[in-house]
XYZ file of C-alpha atoms in Angstrom:
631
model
C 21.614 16.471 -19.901
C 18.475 15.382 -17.556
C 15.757 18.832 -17.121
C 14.419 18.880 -13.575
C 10.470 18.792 -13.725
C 11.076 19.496 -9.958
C 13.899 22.172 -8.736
C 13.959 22.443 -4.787
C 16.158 25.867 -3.619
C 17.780 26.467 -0.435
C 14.853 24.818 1.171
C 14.635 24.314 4.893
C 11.830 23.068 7.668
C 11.291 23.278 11.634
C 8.658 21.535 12.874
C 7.602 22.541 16.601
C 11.117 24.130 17.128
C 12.461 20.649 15.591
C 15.088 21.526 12.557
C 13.986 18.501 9.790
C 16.527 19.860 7.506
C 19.257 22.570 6.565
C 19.009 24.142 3.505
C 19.450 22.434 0.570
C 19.143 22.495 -3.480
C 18.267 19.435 -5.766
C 15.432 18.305 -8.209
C 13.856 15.582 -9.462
C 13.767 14.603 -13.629
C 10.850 12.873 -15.653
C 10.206 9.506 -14.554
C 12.122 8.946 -11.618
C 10.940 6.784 -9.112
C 12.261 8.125 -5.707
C 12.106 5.866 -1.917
C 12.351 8.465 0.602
C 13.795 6.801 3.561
C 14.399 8.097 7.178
C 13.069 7.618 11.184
C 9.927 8.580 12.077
C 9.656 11.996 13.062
C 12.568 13.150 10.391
C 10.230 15.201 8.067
C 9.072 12.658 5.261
C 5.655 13.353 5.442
C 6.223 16.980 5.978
C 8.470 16.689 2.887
C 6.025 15.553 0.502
C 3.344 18.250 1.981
C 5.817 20.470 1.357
C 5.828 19.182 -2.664
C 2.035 18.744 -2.501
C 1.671 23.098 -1.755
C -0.036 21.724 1.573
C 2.573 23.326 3.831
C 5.209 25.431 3.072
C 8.958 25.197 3.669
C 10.508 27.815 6.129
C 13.130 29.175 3.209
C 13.543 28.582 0.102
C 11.103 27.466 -3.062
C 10.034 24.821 -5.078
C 9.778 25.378 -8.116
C 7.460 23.071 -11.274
C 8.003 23.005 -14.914
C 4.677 24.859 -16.220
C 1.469 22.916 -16.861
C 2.902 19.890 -14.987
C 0.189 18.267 -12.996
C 0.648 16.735 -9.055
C -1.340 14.747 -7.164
C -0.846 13.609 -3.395
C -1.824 10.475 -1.705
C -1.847 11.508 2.197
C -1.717 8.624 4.833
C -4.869 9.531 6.081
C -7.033 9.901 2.999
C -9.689 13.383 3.188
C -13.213 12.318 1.556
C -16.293 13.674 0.840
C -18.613 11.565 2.895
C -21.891 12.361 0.636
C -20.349 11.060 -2.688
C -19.985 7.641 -4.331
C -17.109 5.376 -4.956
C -17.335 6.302 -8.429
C -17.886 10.423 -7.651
C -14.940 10.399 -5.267
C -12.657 8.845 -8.121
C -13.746 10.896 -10.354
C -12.727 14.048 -7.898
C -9.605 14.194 -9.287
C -8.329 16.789 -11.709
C -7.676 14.849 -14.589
C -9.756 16.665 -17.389
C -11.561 13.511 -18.649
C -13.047 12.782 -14.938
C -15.099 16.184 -14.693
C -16.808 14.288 -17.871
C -17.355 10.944 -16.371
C -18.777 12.809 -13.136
C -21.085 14.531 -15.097
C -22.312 11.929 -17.207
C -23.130 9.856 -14.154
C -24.589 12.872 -12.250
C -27.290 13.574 -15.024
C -27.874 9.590 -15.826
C -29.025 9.082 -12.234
C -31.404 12.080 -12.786
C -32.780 10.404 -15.895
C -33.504 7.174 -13.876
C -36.326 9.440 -11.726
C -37.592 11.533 -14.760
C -36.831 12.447 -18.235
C -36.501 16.137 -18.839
C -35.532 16.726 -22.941
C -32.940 19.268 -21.568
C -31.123 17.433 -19.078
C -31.119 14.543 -22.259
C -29.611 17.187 -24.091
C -26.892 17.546 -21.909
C -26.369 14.002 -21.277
C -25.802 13.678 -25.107
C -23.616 16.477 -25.513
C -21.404 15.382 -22.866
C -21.460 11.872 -24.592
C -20.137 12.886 -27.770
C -17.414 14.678 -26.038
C -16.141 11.702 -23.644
C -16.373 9.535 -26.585
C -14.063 12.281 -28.435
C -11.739 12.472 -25.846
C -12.028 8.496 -25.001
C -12.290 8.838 -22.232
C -14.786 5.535 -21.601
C -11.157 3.882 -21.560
C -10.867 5.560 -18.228
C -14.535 4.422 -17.254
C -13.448 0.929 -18.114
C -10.022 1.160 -16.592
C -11.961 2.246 -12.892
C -14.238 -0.018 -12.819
C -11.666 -3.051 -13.271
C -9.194 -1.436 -10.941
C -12.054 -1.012 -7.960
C -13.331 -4.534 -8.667
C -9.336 -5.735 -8.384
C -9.341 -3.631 -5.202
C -12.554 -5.644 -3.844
C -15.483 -3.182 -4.851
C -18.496 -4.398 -6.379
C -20.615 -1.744 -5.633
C -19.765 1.778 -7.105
C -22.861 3.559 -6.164
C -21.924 2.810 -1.901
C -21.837 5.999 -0.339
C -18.595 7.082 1.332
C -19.864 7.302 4.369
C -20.317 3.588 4.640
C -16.573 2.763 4.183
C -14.399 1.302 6.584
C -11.134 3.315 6.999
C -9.104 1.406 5.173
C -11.345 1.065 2.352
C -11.452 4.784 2.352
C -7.595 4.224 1.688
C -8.182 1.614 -1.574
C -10.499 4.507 -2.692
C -7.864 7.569 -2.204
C -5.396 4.890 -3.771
C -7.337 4.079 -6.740
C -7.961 7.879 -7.406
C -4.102 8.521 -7.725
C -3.689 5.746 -9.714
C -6.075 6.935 -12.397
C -5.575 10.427 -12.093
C -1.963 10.010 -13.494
C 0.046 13.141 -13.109
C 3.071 14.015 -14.077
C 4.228 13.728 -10.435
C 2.915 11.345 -8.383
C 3.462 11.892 -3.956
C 2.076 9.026 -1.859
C 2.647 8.605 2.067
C 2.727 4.819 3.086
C 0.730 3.336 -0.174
C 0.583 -0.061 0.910
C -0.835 0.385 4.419
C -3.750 -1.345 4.763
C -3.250 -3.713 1.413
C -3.644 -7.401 1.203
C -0.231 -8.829 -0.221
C -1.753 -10.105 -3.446
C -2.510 -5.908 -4.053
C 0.711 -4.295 -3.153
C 2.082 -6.881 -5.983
C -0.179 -5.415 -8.328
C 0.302 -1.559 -6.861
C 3.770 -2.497 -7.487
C 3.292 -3.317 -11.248
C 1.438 0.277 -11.495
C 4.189 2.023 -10.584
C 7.343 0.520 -11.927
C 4.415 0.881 -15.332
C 3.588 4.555 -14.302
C 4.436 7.107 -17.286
C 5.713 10.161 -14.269
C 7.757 10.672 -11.281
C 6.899 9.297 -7.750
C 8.492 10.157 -4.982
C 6.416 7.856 -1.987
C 7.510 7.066 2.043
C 7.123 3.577 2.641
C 8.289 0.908 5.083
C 7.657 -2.111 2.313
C 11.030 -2.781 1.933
C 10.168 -5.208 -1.181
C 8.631 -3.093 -2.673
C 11.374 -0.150 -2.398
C 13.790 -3.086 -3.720
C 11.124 -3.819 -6.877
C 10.388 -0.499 -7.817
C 13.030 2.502 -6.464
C 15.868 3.972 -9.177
C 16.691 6.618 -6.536
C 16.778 6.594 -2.731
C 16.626 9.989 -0.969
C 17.475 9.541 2.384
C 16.748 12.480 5.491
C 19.170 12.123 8.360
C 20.593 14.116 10.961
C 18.525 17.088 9.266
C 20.936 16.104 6.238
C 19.554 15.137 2.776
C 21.219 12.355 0.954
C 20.310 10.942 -2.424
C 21.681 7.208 -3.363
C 21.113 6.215 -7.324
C 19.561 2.471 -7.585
C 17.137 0.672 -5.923
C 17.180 -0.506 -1.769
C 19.350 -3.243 -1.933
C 21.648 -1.022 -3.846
C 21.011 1.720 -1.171
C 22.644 -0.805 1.778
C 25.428 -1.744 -0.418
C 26.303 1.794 -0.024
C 25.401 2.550 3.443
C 27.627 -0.369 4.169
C 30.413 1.188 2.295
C 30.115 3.981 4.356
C 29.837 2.176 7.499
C 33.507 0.831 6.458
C 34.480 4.657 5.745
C 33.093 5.579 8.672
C 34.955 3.232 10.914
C 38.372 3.426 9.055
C 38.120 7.434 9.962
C 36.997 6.858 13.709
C 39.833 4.891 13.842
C 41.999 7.253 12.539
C 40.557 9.795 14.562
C 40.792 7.761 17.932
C 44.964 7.315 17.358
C 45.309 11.060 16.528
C 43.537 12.226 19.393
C 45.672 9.554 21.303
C 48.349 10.876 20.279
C 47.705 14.384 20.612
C 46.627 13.752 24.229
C 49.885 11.975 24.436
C 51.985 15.440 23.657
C 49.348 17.481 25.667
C 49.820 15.727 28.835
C 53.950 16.520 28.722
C 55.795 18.420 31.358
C 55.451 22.487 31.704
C 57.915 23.776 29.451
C 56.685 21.107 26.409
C 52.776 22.890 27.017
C 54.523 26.250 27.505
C 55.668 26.275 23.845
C 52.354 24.862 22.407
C 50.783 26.577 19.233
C 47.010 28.016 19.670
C 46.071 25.950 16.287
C 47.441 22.855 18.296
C 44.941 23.097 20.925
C 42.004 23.875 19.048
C 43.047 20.689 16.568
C 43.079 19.038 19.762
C 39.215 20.160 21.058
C 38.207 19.125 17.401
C 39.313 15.862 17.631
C 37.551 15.375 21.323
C 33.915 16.942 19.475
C 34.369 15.078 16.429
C 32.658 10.844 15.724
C 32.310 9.413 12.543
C 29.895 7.369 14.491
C 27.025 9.880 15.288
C 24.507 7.745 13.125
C 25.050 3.824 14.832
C 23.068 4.191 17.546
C 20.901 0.773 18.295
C 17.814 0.355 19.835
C 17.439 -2.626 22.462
C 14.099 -3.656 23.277
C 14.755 -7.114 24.704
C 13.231 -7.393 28.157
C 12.731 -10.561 30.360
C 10.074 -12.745 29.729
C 7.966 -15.483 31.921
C 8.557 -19.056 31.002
C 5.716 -20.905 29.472
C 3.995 -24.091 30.922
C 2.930 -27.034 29.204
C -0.389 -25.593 27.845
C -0.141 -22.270 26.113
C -3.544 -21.404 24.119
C -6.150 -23.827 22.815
C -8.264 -23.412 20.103
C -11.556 -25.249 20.191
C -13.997 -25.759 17.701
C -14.036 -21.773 16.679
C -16.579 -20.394 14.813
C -16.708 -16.520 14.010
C -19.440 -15.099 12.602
C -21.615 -11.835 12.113
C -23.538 -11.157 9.758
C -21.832 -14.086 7.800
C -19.612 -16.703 8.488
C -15.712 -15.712 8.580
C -14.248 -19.050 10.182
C -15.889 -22.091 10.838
C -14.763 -24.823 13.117
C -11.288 -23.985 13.679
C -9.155 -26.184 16.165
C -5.319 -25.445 17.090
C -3.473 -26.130 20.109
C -0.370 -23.203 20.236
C 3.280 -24.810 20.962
C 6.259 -23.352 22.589
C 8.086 -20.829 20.304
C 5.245 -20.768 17.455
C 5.498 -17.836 15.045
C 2.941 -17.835 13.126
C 1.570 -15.288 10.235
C -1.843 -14.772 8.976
C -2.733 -13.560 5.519
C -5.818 -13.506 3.752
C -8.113 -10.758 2.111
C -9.701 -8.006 3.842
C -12.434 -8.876 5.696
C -11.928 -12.447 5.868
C -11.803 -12.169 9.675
C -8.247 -12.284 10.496
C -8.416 -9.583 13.550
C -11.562 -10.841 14.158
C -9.885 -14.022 15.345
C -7.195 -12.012 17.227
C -10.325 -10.432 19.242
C -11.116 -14.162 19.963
C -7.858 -15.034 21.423
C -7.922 -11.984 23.453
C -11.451 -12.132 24.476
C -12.133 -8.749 23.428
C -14.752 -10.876 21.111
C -17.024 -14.012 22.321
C -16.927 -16.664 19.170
C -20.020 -17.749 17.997
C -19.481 -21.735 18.882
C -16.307 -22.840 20.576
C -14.031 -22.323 23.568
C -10.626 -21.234 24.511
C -8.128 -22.452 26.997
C -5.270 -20.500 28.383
C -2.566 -21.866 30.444
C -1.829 -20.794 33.599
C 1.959 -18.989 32.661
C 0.611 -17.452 29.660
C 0.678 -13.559 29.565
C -0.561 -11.853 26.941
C 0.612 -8.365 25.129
C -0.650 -7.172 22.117
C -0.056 -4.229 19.179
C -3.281 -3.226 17.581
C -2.885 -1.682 14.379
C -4.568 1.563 14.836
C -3.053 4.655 15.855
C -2.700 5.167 19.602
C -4.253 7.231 21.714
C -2.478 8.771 24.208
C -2.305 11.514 26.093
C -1.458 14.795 24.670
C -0.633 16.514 27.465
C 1.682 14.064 29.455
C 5.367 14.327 28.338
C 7.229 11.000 26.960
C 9.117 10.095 30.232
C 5.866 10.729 32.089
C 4.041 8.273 29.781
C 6.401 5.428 30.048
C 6.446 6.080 34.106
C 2.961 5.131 34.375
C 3.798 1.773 34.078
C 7.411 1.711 35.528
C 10.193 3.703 36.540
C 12.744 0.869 36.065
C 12.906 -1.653 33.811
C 14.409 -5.288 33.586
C 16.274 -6.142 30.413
C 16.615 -9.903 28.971
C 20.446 -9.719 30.523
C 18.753 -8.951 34.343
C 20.712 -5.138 33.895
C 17.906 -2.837 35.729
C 17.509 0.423 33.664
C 15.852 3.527 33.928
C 13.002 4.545 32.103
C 14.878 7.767 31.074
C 17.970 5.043 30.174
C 14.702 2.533 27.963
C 14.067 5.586 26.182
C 17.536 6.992 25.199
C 17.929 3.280 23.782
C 14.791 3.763 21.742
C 15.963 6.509 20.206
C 14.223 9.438 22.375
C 16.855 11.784 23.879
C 16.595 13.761 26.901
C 15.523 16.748 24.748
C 12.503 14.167 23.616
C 11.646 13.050 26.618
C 10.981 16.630 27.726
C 8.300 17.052 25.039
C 4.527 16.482 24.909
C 3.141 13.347 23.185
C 1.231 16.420 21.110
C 4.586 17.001 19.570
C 5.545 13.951 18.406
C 4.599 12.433 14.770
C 2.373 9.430 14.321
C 5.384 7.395 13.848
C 7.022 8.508 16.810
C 4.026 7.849 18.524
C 3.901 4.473 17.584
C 7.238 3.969 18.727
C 6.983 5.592 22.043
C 3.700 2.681 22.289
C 5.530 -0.405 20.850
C 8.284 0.285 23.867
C 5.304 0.709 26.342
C 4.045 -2.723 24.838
C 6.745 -4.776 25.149
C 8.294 -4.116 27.515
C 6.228 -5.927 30.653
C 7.172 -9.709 30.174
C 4.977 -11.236 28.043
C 5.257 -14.479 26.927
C 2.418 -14.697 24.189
C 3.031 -11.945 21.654
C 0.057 -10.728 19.306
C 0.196 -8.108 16.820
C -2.111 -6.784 14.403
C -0.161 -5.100 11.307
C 2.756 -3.669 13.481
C 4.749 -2.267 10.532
C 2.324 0.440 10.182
C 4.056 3.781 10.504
C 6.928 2.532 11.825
C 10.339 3.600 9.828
C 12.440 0.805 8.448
C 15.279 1.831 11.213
C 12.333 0.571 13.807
C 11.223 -2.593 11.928
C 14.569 -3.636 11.942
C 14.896 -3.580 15.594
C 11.284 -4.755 16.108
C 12.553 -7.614 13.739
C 15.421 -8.695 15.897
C 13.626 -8.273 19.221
C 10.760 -11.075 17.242
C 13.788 -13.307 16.425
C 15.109 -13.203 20.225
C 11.682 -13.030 21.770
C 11.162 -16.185 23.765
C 7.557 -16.829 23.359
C 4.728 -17.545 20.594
C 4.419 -15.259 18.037
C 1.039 -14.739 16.422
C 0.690 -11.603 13.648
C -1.575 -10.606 10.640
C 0.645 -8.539 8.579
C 1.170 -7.242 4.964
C 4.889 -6.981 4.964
C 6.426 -9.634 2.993
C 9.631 -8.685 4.334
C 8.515 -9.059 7.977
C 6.546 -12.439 7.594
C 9.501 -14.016 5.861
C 11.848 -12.936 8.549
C 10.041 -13.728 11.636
C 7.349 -16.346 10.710
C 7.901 -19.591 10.244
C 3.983 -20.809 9.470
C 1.319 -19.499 7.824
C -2.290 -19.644 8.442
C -4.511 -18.424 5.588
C -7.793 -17.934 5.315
C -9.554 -19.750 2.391
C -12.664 -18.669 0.942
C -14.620 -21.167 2.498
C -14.200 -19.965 5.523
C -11.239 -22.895 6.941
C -7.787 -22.181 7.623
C -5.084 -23.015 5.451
C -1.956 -24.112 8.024
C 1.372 -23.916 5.761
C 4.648 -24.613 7.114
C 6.997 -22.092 5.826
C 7.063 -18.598 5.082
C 5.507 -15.872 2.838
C 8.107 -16.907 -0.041
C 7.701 -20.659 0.494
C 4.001 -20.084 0.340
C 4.385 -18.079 -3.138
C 6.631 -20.487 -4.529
C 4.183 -23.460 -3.776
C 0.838 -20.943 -4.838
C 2.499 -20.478 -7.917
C 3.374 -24.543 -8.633
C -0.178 -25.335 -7.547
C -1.428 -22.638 -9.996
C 0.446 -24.027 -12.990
C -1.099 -27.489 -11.804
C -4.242 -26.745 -12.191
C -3.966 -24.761 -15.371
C -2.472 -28.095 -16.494
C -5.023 -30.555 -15.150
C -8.104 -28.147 -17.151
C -6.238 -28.360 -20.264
C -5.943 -32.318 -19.964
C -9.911 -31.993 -19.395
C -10.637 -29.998 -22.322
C -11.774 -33.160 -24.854
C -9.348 -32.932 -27.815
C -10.397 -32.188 -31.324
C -10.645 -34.812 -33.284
C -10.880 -35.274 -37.470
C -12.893 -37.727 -38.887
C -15.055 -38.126 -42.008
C -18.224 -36.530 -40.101
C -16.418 -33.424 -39.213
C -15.597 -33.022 -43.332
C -18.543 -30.596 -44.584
C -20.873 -31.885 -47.625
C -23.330 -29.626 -49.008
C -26.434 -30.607 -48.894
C -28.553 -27.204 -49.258
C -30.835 -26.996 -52.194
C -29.999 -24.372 -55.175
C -32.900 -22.128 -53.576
C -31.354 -22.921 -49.776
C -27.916 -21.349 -51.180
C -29.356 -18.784 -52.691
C -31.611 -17.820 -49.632
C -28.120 -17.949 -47.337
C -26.732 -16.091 -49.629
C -29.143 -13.043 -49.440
C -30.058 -13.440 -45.599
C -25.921 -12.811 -44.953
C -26.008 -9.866 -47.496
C -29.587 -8.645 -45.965
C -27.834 -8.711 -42.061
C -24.966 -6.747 -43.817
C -26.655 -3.711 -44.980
C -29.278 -3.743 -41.519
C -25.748 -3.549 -39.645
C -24.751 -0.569 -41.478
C -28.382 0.961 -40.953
C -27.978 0.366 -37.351
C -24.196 2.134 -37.874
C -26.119 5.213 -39.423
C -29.093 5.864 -37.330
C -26.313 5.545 -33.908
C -24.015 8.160 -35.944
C -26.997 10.449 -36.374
C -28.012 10.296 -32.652
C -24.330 10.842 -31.742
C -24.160 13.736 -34.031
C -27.426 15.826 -33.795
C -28.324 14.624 -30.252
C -28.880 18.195 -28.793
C -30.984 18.964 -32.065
C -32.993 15.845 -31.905
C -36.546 16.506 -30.351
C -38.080 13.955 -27.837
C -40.099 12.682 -30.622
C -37.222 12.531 -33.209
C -35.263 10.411 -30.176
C -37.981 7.733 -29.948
C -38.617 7.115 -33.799
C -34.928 7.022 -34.318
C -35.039 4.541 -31.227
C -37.812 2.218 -32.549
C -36.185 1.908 -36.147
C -33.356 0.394 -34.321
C -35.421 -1.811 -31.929
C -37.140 -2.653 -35.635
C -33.817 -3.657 -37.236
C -32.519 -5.599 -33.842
C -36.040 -7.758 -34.203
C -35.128 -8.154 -37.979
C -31.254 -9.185 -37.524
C -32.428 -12.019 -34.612
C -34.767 -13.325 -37.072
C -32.778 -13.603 -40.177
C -29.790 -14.936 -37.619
C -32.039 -17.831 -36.551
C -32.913 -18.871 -40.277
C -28.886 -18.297 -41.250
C -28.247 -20.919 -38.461
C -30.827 -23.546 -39.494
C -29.532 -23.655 -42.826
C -25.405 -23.072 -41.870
C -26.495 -26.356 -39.894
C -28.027 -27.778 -42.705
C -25.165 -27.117 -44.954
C -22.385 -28.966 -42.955
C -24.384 -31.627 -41.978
């Protein structure tokens, strides 16, 4: 029988009145790797603050098997500003980083002055991370930041962008590796090429994660447990997510066969209620009150659609052209970039961070001048665009109030004239919502309550700059189908693989020498034909390698004298015992260091410059007559 490393008891949450859930009991076991799914304002995040200690639950406890360790990775990552990449990753309580941190610490002292004792201490904590091995760690940072993009691991915090703050927070977890493992939204902000790789870590990691996200790939690659929050309810489904909406569909079947049922019974019962006087006359209590439970009772509490297709303006002959553009600060991002956009494009952009892919949606919408070439709009084309940081509205309007501003009515795609009250009940905020501040609502819901705001003015030209941020999968789903119905051009830079192989149907990435790569096809098409042209050109340098041949002039013939062999023969013996020298003299360092005086540290030091001068020269000779010997 599984043992919990997590037990959860009777717990239970409100959140600003809000009930996120009813009381419940469960627990997690050792390795589990746990999706935890619901819409945006349902108490995920709250959830995993709850398992982090950062908040606590309203009843109930959780309760860890002792010494286990946790570490949280919080959507918006807390830093100290003053330290290094490499300090902040070493922040972590893993017991081998308070080593690294102080090795580092007193090194950089040593680079402005010696002082014997802080040597001393530098030695001593030497011998212990080489003990503990803990330079595996060292070496395992280092290739994970440079994988990540870093090069420089003595930046200051301070001069990070905000989502390279996020890599760093990222890359912290990662190598901290605790027994339990919380991250909110881990692939926000990551280039495609990473989350494959952040994907790898964690179907690899030796613990239990339990992580929100909206990657829906990546909840298919690396979930064996779903946990699910609706309706204040907590549901658990064993597998991954495509095993997850085989069941929900299941259920969606049971659901209807019992609404069914439940429609012809209360049909029925209605039927008998609506007889003459003397049938109601002789009518049981239980009857009745069978009858009220029927009328309060759906299976279908949990179907309700959002519709966010609103009219649209037709466009003309000439939508956007792209002239000549050049972006550039202080380096080039894009140079001499022409495309003219057609009716109904949907395009995607990937590349790495920082290539200057919203730099080149700041072109097109002229929030940014380009540094040579022009634009032309045509005269139909209407702009609306979804920037991918959070917005900022108003904390003190309410949600109706907010969505007023701009219109109390509002035309859908079928020419049906709604309300905004009516827009919002659609989009999943009920009257109760409505009511509330913005204050109240989560980031999510936020983002939600903007996206509707966004889209729903008539646009024709549709640009969005990682819209899948903070959005729950319910939401993406519906943002999807309103992209596939959306009769306009579609331009996005996202890091959803789900979302550009739904919507997109061509690619522009951005190559290293600062062009534009246009591929027809999708994110998947685009892997499929990366991965050919990568086995290509493996192939093509292997052809190029020139082939080892055998002929009589490779065959060695001696042709040293008796003295020459016997000279080899005692240089490769000599270069022997000087390596085992060297071996000693580094063992006695290692050993004594906090006993070894400042003097005793630089003759010990010049015996092994001495024996590195030695070795070079006795390697030189060994080659001249290893040449020699084979001709």
């Amino acid at each position: 029988m599984a043992i919990n490393i997590v037990s959860i008891e009777n717990l239970s949450k409100k959140y600003s009145e809000k009930t996120l859930f009813e009381p419940i009991s469960f627990g997690f076991e050792k390795n589990e790797k746990i999706g935890l799914l619901g819409i945006n304002g349902c108490g995920k995040s709250t959830f995993l603050k709850m398992l982090a200690g950062i908040e606590p639950p309203d009843t109930g406890n959780i309760v860890y098997q002792s010494s286990i360790r946790i570490d949280y990775l919080p959507q918006n990552p807390i830093l100290n500003e003053e330290y290094s990449i490499i300090e902040q990753i070493y922040s972590g309580n893993h017991p081998h980083f308070h080593l690294l941190n102080s090795y580092n610490h007193l090194s950089r002292q040593l680079e402005y002055s010696f002082n014997q004792e802080t040597f001393d201490q530098l030695q001593k904590i030497n011998n212990q991370i080489e003990h503990a091995h803990a330079w595996d760690i060292d070496y395992k940072a280092k290739a994970t930041l440079d994988k990540f993009g870093f090069r420089d691991n003595n930046m200051l915090i301070k001069h990070l962008s905000g989502g390279q703050k996020r890599k760093i927070d990222l890359v912290r977890v990662l190598l901290d590796e605790p027994d339990v493992l919380l991250m909110d939204e881990p692939t926000n902000h990551l280039d495609t090429d990473i989350i494959e790789y952040l994907q790898d870590c964690i179907i690899n990691f030796k613990g239990t994660v339990i992580f929100v996200t909206h990657d829906r790939y990546f909840l298919d690659a690396v979930c064996t447990k779903i946990m699910e929050i609706d309706n204040q309810k907590i549901r658990f489904y064993p597998g991954n997510y495509a095993d997850y909406l085989e069941r929900k569909q299941m259920e969606c079947v049971d659901l209807d066969r019992k609404e069914t049922r439940r429609q012809a019974q209360l049909k029925k019962e209605l039927k008998w209620l609506h007889r003459g006087a003397k049938a109601r006359t002789s009518k049981p209590k239980d009857h009745v009150d069978r009858v009220k439970e029927l009328l309060d009772k759906s299976y279908l509490t949990t179907t309700q659609e959002l519709d966010i297709s609103f009219q649209t303006q037709r466009l003309g002959k000439t939508i956007l052209e792209l002239k000549n553009i050049t972006i550039a600060y202080d380096k080039v991002l894009l140079k001499d970039f022409n495309y003219t956009f057609q009716k109904h494009d949907r395009i995607g952009i990937i590349g790495s961070n920082g290539c200057g892919k919203t730099s080149l949606l700041k072109v097109i919408t002229e929030e940014l001048k380009p540094f040579t070439g022009s634009l032309k709009f045509g005269l139909n084309t209407k702009l609306a665009v979804l920037r991918q940081e959070e917005p900022i509205l108003d904390p003190k309007k309410s949600v109706i109030e907010y969505i007023r501003e701009e219109a109390e009515n509002i035309r859908t795609k079928d020419g049906v004239l709604h309300t905004a009250d009516q827009i919002l009940e659609k989009f999943l905020f009920d009257g109760k919502m409505q009511q509330s501040k913005i204050s109240s609502l989560s980031g999510g819901e936020k983002k939600r309550l903007f996206l509707l705001r966004s889209l729903m003015f008539g646009s024709n030209f549709l640009i969005l700059d990682e819209p899948t941020n903070d959005l729950d999968i319910r939401t993406l789903e519906v943002l999807e189908d309103f992209l596939d119905a959306y009769n306009g051009c579609i331009f996005i830079i996202s890091h959803d693989r789900f979302i550009l192989d739904r919507v997109v149907d061509y690619l522009f990435i951005f190559e290293e020498d600062q062009s534009i790569r246009k591929f027809a096809g999708n994110y998947s098409d685009y892997l499929l034909v990366k991965r050919y042209e990568d086995e290509e050109r493996k192939a093509k340098e292997k052809e190029q390698q020139p082939a080892q041949t055998y002929s009589a002039k490779n065959i060695p013939i001696k042709k040293l004298s008796y003295k020459e062999e016997k000279e080899l023969e005692s240089i490769e013996k000599r270069i022997s015992e000087i390596d085992q020298n060297m071996s000693d003299v580094k063992a006695l360092i290692n050993e004594r260091a906090s006993l070894l005086s400042r003097h005793d540290f630089e003759r010990l030091s010049g015996e092994l410059e001495s024996y590195k001068q030695e070795t070079n020269r006795l390697m030189n000779r060994w080659e001249e007559l290893e040449t020699k010997k084979q001709g």
